[in-house]
XYZ file of C-alpha atoms in Angstrom:
526
model
C 125.961 128.299 113.040
C 126.852 127.215 109.495
C 129.279 129.594 107.758
C 129.480 129.132 103.981
C 132.135 130.558 101.678
C 130.337 131.738 98.504
C 133.288 133.486 96.871
C 134.040 132.995 93.171
C 136.616 130.296 93.882
C 133.749 128.156 95.228
C 132.556 127.769 91.615
C 135.680 125.747 90.818
C 134.874 122.262 89.531
C 137.637 120.156 91.062
C 134.800 118.466 92.985
C 131.475 117.571 91.403
C 129.322 119.415 90.484
C 131.318 122.363 91.871
C 132.491 123.388 95.318
C 129.467 125.521 96.191
C 126.898 123.027 94.948
C 128.798 120.344 96.833
C 128.453 122.491 99.963
C 124.668 122.462 99.486
C 124.693 118.682 99.127
C 126.857 118.254 102.220
C 124.623 120.496 104.340
C 121.568 118.554 103.219
C 123.301 115.376 104.376
C 124.063 117.018 107.715
C 120.409 117.966 108.212
C 119.478 114.290 108.253
C 121.440 113.943 111.498
C 121.053 117.391 113.071
C 117.268 117.170 113.313
C 117.096 118.436 116.911
C 119.336 121.480 116.533
C 118.829 125.161 116.033
C 120.662 126.065 112.842
C 121.579 129.369 111.240
C 123.357 130.195 107.976
C 125.903 132.925 107.253
C 127.201 133.623 103.732
C 130.369 135.538 103.028
C 132.647 136.843 100.328
C 134.708 139.851 101.383
C 131.841 140.732 103.751
C 129.585 138.457 105.810
C 125.781 138.396 105.805
C 123.244 136.503 107.899
C 120.988 134.567 105.533
C 119.040 132.588 108.129
C 118.835 133.323 111.874
C 118.825 130.383 114.265
C 115.827 128.120 113.748
C 114.887 124.543 114.585
C 112.643 124.354 111.491
C 114.622 122.004 109.237
C 112.287 122.704 106.311
C 113.107 126.414 106.589
C 116.817 125.590 106.552
C 116.351 123.479 103.421
C 114.360 126.266 101.784
C 117.020 128.932 102.315
C 119.802 126.492 101.545
C 118.760 126.333 97.896
C 119.504 130.066 97.500
C 123.135 130.037 98.576
C 124.475 129.449 95.061
C 122.236 132.054 93.415
C 122.208 135.138 95.684
C 124.791 137.610 94.327
C 126.651 139.266 97.188
C 127.706 142.916 96.728
C 131.475 142.399 96.856
C 134.044 139.985 95.460
C 136.716 138.256 97.490
C 136.951 136.019 100.528
C 137.301 137.340 104.068
C 136.401 134.579 106.506
C 137.350 136.567 109.613
C 134.242 138.766 109.290
C 132.020 135.696 108.926
C 133.437 133.926 111.989
C 133.114 137.100 114.037
C 129.486 137.502 112.932
C 128.812 133.868 113.855
C 130.187 134.444 117.351
C 128.047 137.548 117.833
C 124.892 135.743 116.679
C 125.540 132.896 119.117
C 126.241 135.284 121.983
C 123.076 137.243 121.213
C 120.998 134.058 121.178
C 122.305 133.097 124.652
C 121.653 129.376 124.320
C 121.630 127.228 127.444
C 123.711 124.534 125.757
C 126.993 124.737 123.905
C 127.046 126.044 120.364
C 129.321 125.346 117.427
C 130.501 127.093 114.283
C 130.671 124.865 111.205
C 132.716 126.460 108.424
C 132.428 125.196 104.835
C 135.208 126.595 102.659
C 137.528 125.714 99.806
C 140.516 126.792 101.886
C 141.771 129.177 99.202
C 142.877 131.704 101.813
C 144.960 134.743 100.984
C 148.596 134.538 102.045
C 148.371 138.208 103.018
C 149.723 138.331 106.560
C 147.123 140.876 107.687
C 144.215 138.732 106.422
C 145.595 135.613 108.069
C 146.154 137.470 111.322
C 142.564 138.748 111.271
C 141.372 135.175 110.752
C 143.363 133.916 113.728
C 142.038 136.790 115.832
C 138.471 135.819 114.934
C 139.181 132.205 115.924
C 140.669 133.428 119.188
C 137.386 135.246 119.820
C 135.526 131.968 119.340
C 137.845 130.297 121.856
C 137.172 132.967 124.467
C 133.448 132.412 123.980
C 133.924 128.613 124.282
C 132.645 128.077 120.741
C 134.547 125.308 118.903
C 135.241 125.612 115.181
C 134.679 122.683 112.823
C 135.791 122.917 109.192
C 134.646 120.970 106.123
C 137.043 121.448 103.217
C 135.604 121.603 99.703
C 138.170 121.239 96.949
C 141.513 119.589 96.354
C 145.159 120.491 96.937
C 145.734 120.234 93.175
C 142.950 122.721 92.484
C 141.536 123.841 89.161
C 140.901 126.985 87.135
C 138.223 129.286 88.536
C 135.282 129.860 86.163
C 134.210 133.345 85.143
C 130.807 134.047 83.658
C 132.118 136.351 80.933
C 135.469 135.052 79.718
C 135.319 131.381 80.621
C 138.118 131.510 83.217
C 138.887 134.148 85.809
C 142.103 135.926 84.791
C 144.733 137.524 87.020
C 147.777 139.199 85.492
C 146.960 137.577 82.167
C 146.768 134.015 83.494
C 143.860 131.848 84.662
C 143.366 131.823 88.423
C 144.047 128.362 89.853
C 142.236 127.863 93.153
C 143.802 125.315 95.514
C 142.709 124.146 98.933
C 145.327 124.721 101.642
C 144.671 121.528 103.594
C 147.475 122.132 106.083
C 146.273 125.624 106.954
C 142.661 124.510 107.434
C 143.749 121.684 109.732
C 145.831 124.165 111.727
C 142.904 126.605 112.016
C 140.547 123.845 113.162
C 143.066 122.800 115.789
C 143.395 126.404 116.946
C 139.595 126.567 117.142
C 139.487 123.409 119.306
C 137.505 121.584 116.636
C 138.104 119.233 113.732
C 138.837 119.407 110.014
C 138.102 116.989 107.202
C 137.846 117.143 103.422
C 134.366 116.397 102.057
C 134.004 112.703 101.236
C 131.741 110.868 98.805
C 130.200 108.859 101.653
C 129.032 109.935 105.107
C 132.419 109.392 106.746
C 132.999 113.159 106.792
C 129.893 113.769 108.929
C 130.647 110.683 110.985
C 133.938 112.354 111.924
C 132.786 115.974 112.144
C 129.260 115.715 113.494
C 128.693 112.394 115.255
C 132.160 112.092 116.792
C 132.737 115.810 117.165
C 129.850 118.266 117.199
C 127.221 115.917 118.633
C 129.584 114.294 121.134
C 129.326 115.584 124.671
C 125.958 117.277 124.036
C 127.532 119.837 121.728
C 125.202 120.735 118.877
C 124.865 123.316 116.151
C 122.671 125.267 118.532
C 120.560 124.351 121.508
C 118.947 120.940 121.603
C 115.184 120.905 121.458
C 112.714 118.098 121.867
C 111.629 116.325 118.728
C 108.487 115.048 120.447
C 105.144 116.084 119.061
C 103.004 118.233 121.350
C 99.488 116.877 121.702
C 97.136 119.329 123.376
C 94.481 118.008 125.728
C 91.465 120.268 125.979
C 90.354 120.901 129.558
C 87.909 123.724 128.940
C 84.775 121.644 129.890
C 85.908 121.479 133.510
C 86.009 125.274 133.699
C 82.948 125.791 131.545
C 80.821 123.483 133.704
C 80.901 125.598 136.910
C 80.564 128.753 134.828
C 77.310 127.449 133.339
C 76.033 126.549 136.813
C 76.705 130.084 138.034
C 75.108 131.556 134.924
C 72.036 129.345 135.352
C 71.682 130.412 138.994
C 71.880 134.063 137.983
C 69.160 133.611 135.362
C 66.872 131.472 137.572
C 63.392 133.046 137.832
C 62.932 134.665 141.258
C 59.519 133.087 141.745
C 61.093 129.661 142.206
C 61.757 128.654 145.772
C 65.424 128.440 146.697
C 65.019 124.888 147.979
C 63.982 123.767 144.521
C 67.151 124.972 142.909
C 69.288 121.941 143.723
C 66.610 119.556 142.489
C 66.567 121.285 139.113
C 70.234 122.069 138.900
C 71.689 118.646 139.538
C 70.131 116.739 136.618
C 70.472 119.687 134.261
C 74.126 120.226 135.081
C 74.838 116.532 134.735
C 73.272 116.596 131.278
C 75.322 119.650 130.322
C 78.524 118.069 131.610
C 77.822 114.834 129.758
C 77.202 116.683 126.507
C 80.401 118.675 126.912
C 82.456 115.576 127.563
C 80.902 113.815 124.591
C 81.670 116.799 122.380
C 85.242 116.854 123.621
C 85.655 113.151 122.944
C 84.222 113.570 119.468
C 86.585 116.425 118.675
C 89.581 114.408 119.825
C 89.092 111.966 116.960
C 88.094 113.066 113.480
C 86.773 109.685 112.563
C 86.151 106.376 114.323
C 88.674 103.588 114.059
C 85.804 101.269 113.131
C 85.028 103.443 110.116
C 88.650 103.417 108.989
C 88.891 99.653 109.463
C 85.760 99.056 107.402
C 87.157 101.244 104.625
C 90.471 99.440 104.603
C 88.915 95.977 104.776
C 86.717 96.817 101.788
C 89.755 98.067 99.908
C 91.810 94.968 100.773
C 88.919 92.766 99.629
C 88.894 94.682 96.316
C 85.385 96.018 96.931
C 86.517 99.406 95.693
C 83.029 100.920 95.279
C 82.287 100.191 98.903
C 85.731 101.377 99.997
C 85.237 104.693 98.185
C 81.949 105.231 100.040
C 83.558 104.513 103.414
C 86.551 106.748 102.731
C 84.224 109.536 101.618
C 82.951 109.749 105.211
C 86.457 110.093 106.648
C 87.826 113.662 106.754
C 91.391 114.779 106.179
C 94.277 113.232 104.305
C 93.387 109.597 105.036
C 89.894 109.964 103.603
C 90.923 111.740 100.404
C 93.936 109.497 99.855
C 91.918 106.302 100.350
C 89.082 107.560 98.169
C 91.566 108.413 95.433
C 93.108 104.947 95.662
C 89.659 103.360 95.392
C 88.704 105.399 92.331
C 92.050 104.549 90.765
C 91.398 100.830 91.188
C 87.997 101.376 89.567
C 89.793 103.010 86.594
C 87.897 106.248 87.312
C 91.023 108.320 86.877
C 89.456 111.780 86.728
C 87.833 111.256 90.146
C 91.063 109.781 91.483
C 92.925 112.888 90.301
C 90.455 115.132 92.143
C 90.900 113.226 95.406
C 94.692 113.059 95.176
C 94.819 116.823 94.643
C 92.845 117.272 97.855
C 95.107 114.791 99.641
C 98.167 116.844 98.673
C 96.624 119.925 100.278
C 95.649 118.027 103.441
C 98.948 116.134 103.838
C 100.495 116.408 107.299
C 104.102 115.712 106.338
C 106.449 115.270 103.389
C 105.990 111.495 103.313
C 102.224 111.849 102.851
C 102.658 114.672 100.369
C 105.146 112.684 98.311
C 102.844 109.643 98.261
C 99.851 111.726 97.171
C 101.803 113.410 94.362
C 103.160 110.044 93.244
C 99.677 108.507 93.062
C 98.412 111.636 91.294
C 101.182 111.109 88.738
C 100.094 107.487 88.247
C 96.471 108.509 87.711
C 97.569 111.198 85.263
C 99.748 108.655 83.455
C 96.716 106.416 82.943
C 94.879 109.266 81.185
C 97.648 109.396 78.579
C 99.037 112.774 79.663
C 102.617 111.561 79.935
C 104.133 115.057 79.933
C 102.149 116.111 83.003
C 102.772 112.730 84.622
C 106.525 113.239 84.178
C 106.294 116.677 85.795
C 104.393 115.200 88.733
C 106.905 112.366 89.165
C 109.607 115.030 89.336
C 107.609 116.856 92.002
C 107.205 113.674 94.032
C 110.978 113.154 93.911
C 111.445 116.492 95.668
C 109.937 114.880 98.751
C 111.422 111.393 98.259
C 114.572 111.758 96.123
C 115.545 108.078 96.320
C 112.087 106.643 95.554
C 112.944 104.053 92.902
C 109.415 103.677 91.526
C 109.143 107.430 90.904
C 112.471 107.411 89.085
C 111.457 104.430 86.934
C 108.019 105.855 86.134
C 109.530 109.241 85.313
C 111.844 107.563 82.812
C 108.928 105.640 81.311
C 106.781 108.783 80.997
C 109.557 110.775 79.360
C 110.289 107.950 76.913
C 106.642 107.611 75.921
C 106.260 111.369 75.534
C 109.358 111.513 73.343
C 108.060 108.695 71.136
C 104.733 110.475 70.757
C 106.417 113.763 69.839
C 108.639 111.970 67.317
C 105.682 110.277 65.673
C 103.694 113.497 65.495
C 106.613 115.389 63.968
C 107.345 112.697 61.394
C 103.706 111.992 60.543
C 103.877 108.377 61.657
C 100.861 108.410 63.942
C 98.702 106.506 61.461
C 101.263 103.683 61.302
C 101.970 103.550 65.008
C 103.064 100.197 66.363
C 103.559 98.556 62.959
C 107.054 99.561 61.953
C 110.646 99.282 63.168
C 110.396 102.482 65.223
C 108.003 100.807 67.653
C 110.208 97.751 67.822
C 113.217 99.891 68.694
C 111.148 101.723 71.291
C 110.092 98.461 72.897
C 113.700 97.333 73.087
C 114.905 100.650 74.478
C 112.256 101.082 77.159
C 112.824 97.742 78.886
C 109.399 98.138 80.428
C 109.387 94.805 82.221
C 112.474 95.653 84.281
C 112.236 99.390 84.798
C 108.776 100.507 83.780
C 106.525 98.449 86.020
C 104.511 100.992 87.941
C 103.860 100.765 91.655
C 101.215 102.477 93.681
C 101.453 104.100 97.106
C 98.760 102.849 99.449
C 99.111 104.142 103.000
C 95.977 102.309 104.064
C 98.181 99.312 104.788
C 99.598 101.485 107.579
C 103.064 100.629 106.382
C 105.357 102.120 103.778
C 104.337 99.324 101.411
C 103.656 99.719 97.725
C 101.073 97.593 95.952
C 102.275 96.817 92.424
C 100.126 97.571 89.451
C 100.111 94.985 86.682
C 103.434 95.011 84.832
C 103.374 96.675 81.430
C 104.640 94.113 78.896
C 106.299 95.270 75.674
C 103.298 94.272 73.560
C 101.253 96.892 75.428
C 103.503 99.704 74.214
C 101.330 100.422 71.179
C 98.302 100.840 73.446
C 100.165 103.311 75.636
C 101.292 105.282 72.609
C 97.752 105.242 71.213
C 96.426 106.614 74.473
C 99.061 109.344 74.469
C 98.351 110.292 70.855
C 94.645 110.387 71.608
C 95.332 112.747 74.488
C 97.385 115.031 72.237
C 94.672 115.064 69.569
C 91.995 115.837 72.145
C 94.056 118.711 73.472
C 94.677 120.112 69.977
C 91.182 119.744 68.487
C 88.273 121.982 69.352
C 85.569 119.298 69.451
C 82.779 119.537 71.992
C 82.364 115.817 72.617
C 82.542 114.755 76.289
C 85.812 112.941 75.740
C 87.370 115.964 74.100
C 86.110 118.244 76.828
C 87.833 116.045 79.397
C 90.994 116.081 77.313
C 90.871 119.839 76.926
C 90.364 120.227 80.665
C 93.471 118.189 81.343
C 95.366 120.216 78.756
C 94.192 123.448 80.383
C 95.154 122.063 83.786
C 98.613 121.295 82.427
C 98.876 124.867 81.105
C 97.716 126.250 84.460
C 100.335 124.217 86.313
C 103.023 125.364 83.879
C 101.964 128.985 84.375
C 101.981 128.489 88.144
C 105.493 127.059 88.006
C 106.668 130.007 85.928
C 105.066 132.327 88.462
C 106.828 130.535 91.307
C 110.139 130.936 89.495
C 109.384 134.613 89.080
C 108.642 134.913 92.795
C 111.871 133.131 93.660
C 113.775 135.456 91.348
C 112.157 138.423 93.094
C 113.209 136.985 96.440
C 116.778 136.679 95.203
C 116.661 140.323 94.124
C 115.295 141.226 97.551
C 118.177 139.482 99.288
C 120.630 141.080 96.875
C 119.357 144.573 97.661
C 119.217 143.873 101.393
C 122.848 142.770 101.442
C 123.828 145.807 99.354
C 122.187 148.074 101.919
C 123.985 146.247 104.737
C 127.284 147.077 103.045
C 126.285 150.714 102.553
C 125.554 150.814 98.817
C 122.883 153.504 98.250
C 121.727 152.098 94.901
C 121.485 148.610 93.376
C 124.710 147.297 91.869
C 124.903 145.889 88.372
C 128.026 143.949 89.320
C 129.783 143.101 92.554
C 132.500 145.515 93.683
C 136.161 144.695 94.274
C 137.352 145.529 97.800
C 140.856 147.038 97.937
C 143.405 144.723 99.513
C 141.304 141.568 98.982
C 141.786 139.291 95.979
C 138.502 139.168 94.008
C 138.061 135.396 94.256
């Protein structure tokens, strides 16, 4: 169970970007190792709340993790004893067969109030009795820093800014009392090497109960039960005028035919497409017979077919058809790697239409699935630079003189297209994570790229009915639809945050929504 301190002192910026955001980053790093664990999340200020019950769905953990710095809890302060007690109760309720662990992420700014410290030690004692070790990741520094406040800049106490400092000695002592380990968050993975690999994961101790990471492949056995059922049904429906001795002569060949058809159907359903078909499609693609490859891929269902067909259309410079297929591939993707590749190739196809703004948005989306993908980062930078140049030229009325003056020369020097802007293309048909490079974009081609972008802008702005303008307007409308969808998603996320806020308020007994968090008597409000 992951216990996260979300008190106001966690907004302190003595670590980058701040303590709470650093906690999110650290947990994301942990998830790369704890892939076979059930994980839950508890948030606390002066009161503790269960954000995520135990789950082995890592994607669900990542989804809820992004809310921990934005959900406003009903009360100010920091009372870790309640959170550790809640963690113990959740583990005991789950009744896992294997050992469980509490991982506490905190800035260590713990009240020196003797009662609060005693309650914390009592909670840790409860973990010991339940054989639940406590591991602590410290977020902050002994030197500390001023605690931000949304209204006045810095949180004030008795007329002076509140300086939040991590009590490293106390946290180490608490971890020792909890039969676990303590370490301050590091810039590399040495913190998780010490806490997780050498501590939590050692001796079959996990953040929950270990589960298998193997994929379950179901084997359909219904034909073997359906076969005798059909025989019995056929016997029941046999005309009475037939002699009984003739039944076996008729039944045997008929039943064999039925069984054969069932087995053939089962074999066909086990594979959506033949390997021969896929090989022919890939061989055509590798031989640069893209028309033929597109036809072969069209006959293959699912992600592979749509992705390969999109790649083929892209190589044929039929970008609108490539965009259609990549959109379908995104929907049919089976995992984040496939989804990221499809979005990346969709961004490339969109880039080639001259819609650099939408291409940049798509490159950003692809980076959500593959944050370290260098080609996406480079192409995003290229798209943003081109879009900025286009906007500058439109605003300054230089479109008619594009590519002839010093502005274009400066742009060519600043973009460094040869080194950073060469686009690559995801092609999973090689059955490896290999990227086939597109032709490099030399500096002298910059004017052509800008011309294409300006043409796209003009098509989107003008109301002409020519086929080219219709296509441009469709892309513009698509861009607007995507923007509206993103705004709607943000609205939905905001509503979810409000839902969590109200739920936590009800858990603490507040009959009506709070405009601002309450201060709990006896607990410092940070």
